[in-house]
Short mmCIF file of C-alpha atoms in Angstrom, two decimals:
data_model
loop_
_atom_site.label_atom_id
_atom_site.label_comp_id
_atom_site.label_asym_id
_atom_site.label_seq_id
_atom_site.Cartn_x
_atom_site.Cartn_y
_atom_site.Cartn_z
CA MET A 66 -6.98 -5.41 -18.10
CA HIS A 67 -6.57 -7.03 -14.73
CA PRO A 68 -7.21 -10.53 -13.37
CA CYS A 69 -10.16 -11.23 -11.12
CA PRO A 70 -8.88 -12.18 -7.64
CA ARG A 71 -11.52 -14.91 -7.38
CA CYS A 72 -11.65 -16.63 -10.80
CA GLU A 73 -8.49 -15.16 -12.43
CA THR A 74 -10.36 -14.15 -15.59
CA ASP A 75 -8.77 -11.11 -17.26
CA TYR A 76 -11.18 -8.24 -17.78
CA ALA A 77 -11.24 -4.47 -18.15
CA SER A 78 -13.42 -2.56 -15.71
CA ALA A 79 -12.87 0.58 -13.67
CA THR A 80 -15.30 -0.76 -11.06
CA TRP A 81 -13.44 -4.08 -10.54
CA HIS A 82 -16.70 -5.98 -11.12
CA CYS A 83 -15.87 -9.31 -12.78
CA PRO A 84 -18.33 -10.14 -15.58
CA HIS A 85 -17.42 -13.83 -15.36
CA CYS A 86 -17.95 -14.69 -11.65
CA GLU A 87 -19.63 -11.44 -10.46
CA PHE A 88 -16.90 -10.75 -7.87
CA THR A 89 -16.73 -7.14 -6.68
CA PRO A 90 -14.34 -6.12 -3.88
CA LEU A 91 -15.73 -4.53 -0.74
CA ILE A 92 -15.34 -0.78 -0.38
CA ARG A 93 -14.24 0.18 3.13
CA ASP A 94 -13.36 3.78 4.01
CA GLY A 95 -13.19 4.57 0.30
CA ARG A 96 -10.69 1.76 -0.43
CA ARG A 97 -11.13 -1.52 -2.29
CA VAL A 98 -10.62 -4.50 0.03
CA PHE A 99 -9.82 -7.74 -1.78
CA ALA A 100 -9.24 -10.02 1.24
CA PRO A 101 -11.46 -8.78 4.08
CA ASP A 102 -11.05 -11.93 6.23
CA LEU A 103 -7.28 -11.44 6.31
CA ALA A 104 -7.39 -7.66 6.79
CA GLU A 105 -8.79 -7.67 10.30
CA THR A 106 -6.80 -10.24 12.25
CA SER A 107 -3.29 -11.55 12.46
CA GLU A 108 -1.50 -13.43 15.19
CA ALA A 109 1.80 -12.68 13.48
CA PHE A 110 1.37 -8.91 13.32
CA PRO A 111 -0.87 -7.38 16.01
CA ALA A 112 -2.87 -4.24 15.19
CA GLU A 113 -1.12 -2.16 17.85
CA ALA A 114 2.23 -2.71 16.07
CA HIS A 115 1.25 -0.15 13.43
CA ARG A 116 0.66 2.45 16.16
CA ARG A 117 4.00 1.65 17.79
CA PHE A 118 5.87 1.91 14.48
CA GLU A 119 4.16 5.17 13.61
CA ASP A 120 5.28 6.66 16.93
CA LEU A 121 8.91 5.61 16.33
CA GLN A 122 9.44 6.34 12.65
CA ASP A 123 10.32 10.02 12.68
CA THR A 124 12.80 9.71 15.56
CA SER A 125 14.33 6.25 15.19
CA PHE A 126 17.75 6.04 13.51
CA TRP A 127 16.70 2.69 12.04
CA PHE A 128 13.60 3.96 10.24
CA ARG A 129 15.22 7.21 9.09
CA ALA A 130 18.41 5.53 7.83
CA ARG A 131 16.48 2.75 6.11
CA ASN A 132 14.20 5.29 4.44
CA ALA A 133 17.19 7.34 3.25
CA LEU A 134 18.79 4.19 1.81
CA LEU A 135 15.60 3.20 -0.02
CA GLN A 136 15.15 6.75 -1.35
CA GLY A 137 18.71 6.75 -2.68
CA LEU A 138 18.30 3.38 -4.36
CA ALA A 139 14.93 4.33 -5.87
CA GLY A 140 16.38 7.60 -7.19
CA LYS A 141 19.37 5.78 -8.68
CA TYR A 142 17.70 2.74 -10.22
CA PHE A 143 14.13 3.90 -10.86
CA ALA A 144 14.58 7.62 -11.60
CA SER A 145 12.60 7.40 -14.84
CA ALA A 146 9.81 5.21 -13.46
CA ARG A 147 6.29 6.39 -14.26
CA SER A 148 4.78 4.33 -11.46
CA PHE A 149 6.02 2.47 -8.40
CA MET A 150 4.17 0.21 -5.97
CA GLU A 151 5.25 -0.67 -2.45
CA ILE A 152 3.77 -3.97 -1.30
CA GLY A 153 3.25 -4.10 2.46
CA CYS A 154 3.51 -0.35 3.02
CA GLY A 155 2.51 -0.45 6.70
CA THR A 156 1.97 3.09 7.94
CA GLY A 157 3.16 4.63 4.66
CA TYR A 158 6.45 6.01 6.02
CA VAL A 159 8.59 4.51 3.24
CA LEU A 160 5.85 5.28 0.72
CA ALA A 161 6.18 9.00 1.50
CA GLY A 162 9.95 8.76 1.10
CA LEU A 163 9.59 7.02 -2.24
CA GLN A 164 7.29 9.80 -3.45
CA GLN A 165 10.01 12.33 -2.57
CA ALA A 166 12.66 10.27 -4.38
CA LEU A 167 10.44 9.75 -7.45
CA PRO A 168 8.53 13.03 -7.79
CA SER A 169 7.35 12.38 -11.35
CA ALA A 170 6.15 8.83 -10.62
CA ARG A 171 2.72 7.81 -9.46
CA VAL A 172 3.51 5.98 -6.21
CA PHE A 173 1.08 3.35 -4.93
CA GLY A 174 0.92 1.51 -1.63
CA ASN A 175 -0.63 -1.81 -0.69
CA GLU A 176 -1.24 -3.00 2.87
CA LEU A 177 -3.12 -6.09 3.98
CA TYR A 178 -4.02 -5.05 7.52
CA SER A 179 -6.83 -2.56 8.10
CA GLU A 180 -5.06 -0.86 11.02
CA GLY A 181 -2.04 0.00 8.89
CA SER A 182 -4.05 0.96 5.84
CA SER A 183 -6.14 3.46 7.79
CA ARG A 184 -2.94 5.21 8.87
CA VAL A 185 -1.62 5.36 5.29
CA VAL A 186 -4.75 7.02 3.96
CA ILE A 187 -4.81 9.59 6.78
CA ALA A 188 -1.09 10.42 6.84
CA ARG A 189 0.07 10.13 3.23
CA LYS A 190 -1.01 11.57 -0.08
CA ASN A 191 -0.35 8.48 -2.21
CA ASP A 192 -2.65 6.13 -4.06
CA PHE A 193 -3.56 3.12 -1.99
CA VAL A 194 -5.04 -0.34 -2.43
CA GLN A 195 -5.84 -2.69 0.43
CA SER A 196 -5.35 -6.42 -0.24
#
């Protein structure tokens, strides 16, 4: 069971087609898109920021140290988790680290912006949902 993003009716469907209001999310590049108007533009977070972050992540002390900290915390507090979802996964860098820290868990990522979500799908092997 999951709630419809439009009418909030709970229903069970693998296709995400709501029988109450007929809402069905768009499929873009093989991913469900629940908020297409928000996914393309943002004054607060420009599309090129994802590219800049992706270029920095493997070499920046900040990204590496932060990822190591999150991996340690996930391993300590969520070691027996069967699933884990990162909301706002950007390029998927932390998502990949979480998968290493939680090898038996099914790790999901969610990213609103299309530019970031495209990079997650290409670079990472995790399940992904676009808002």
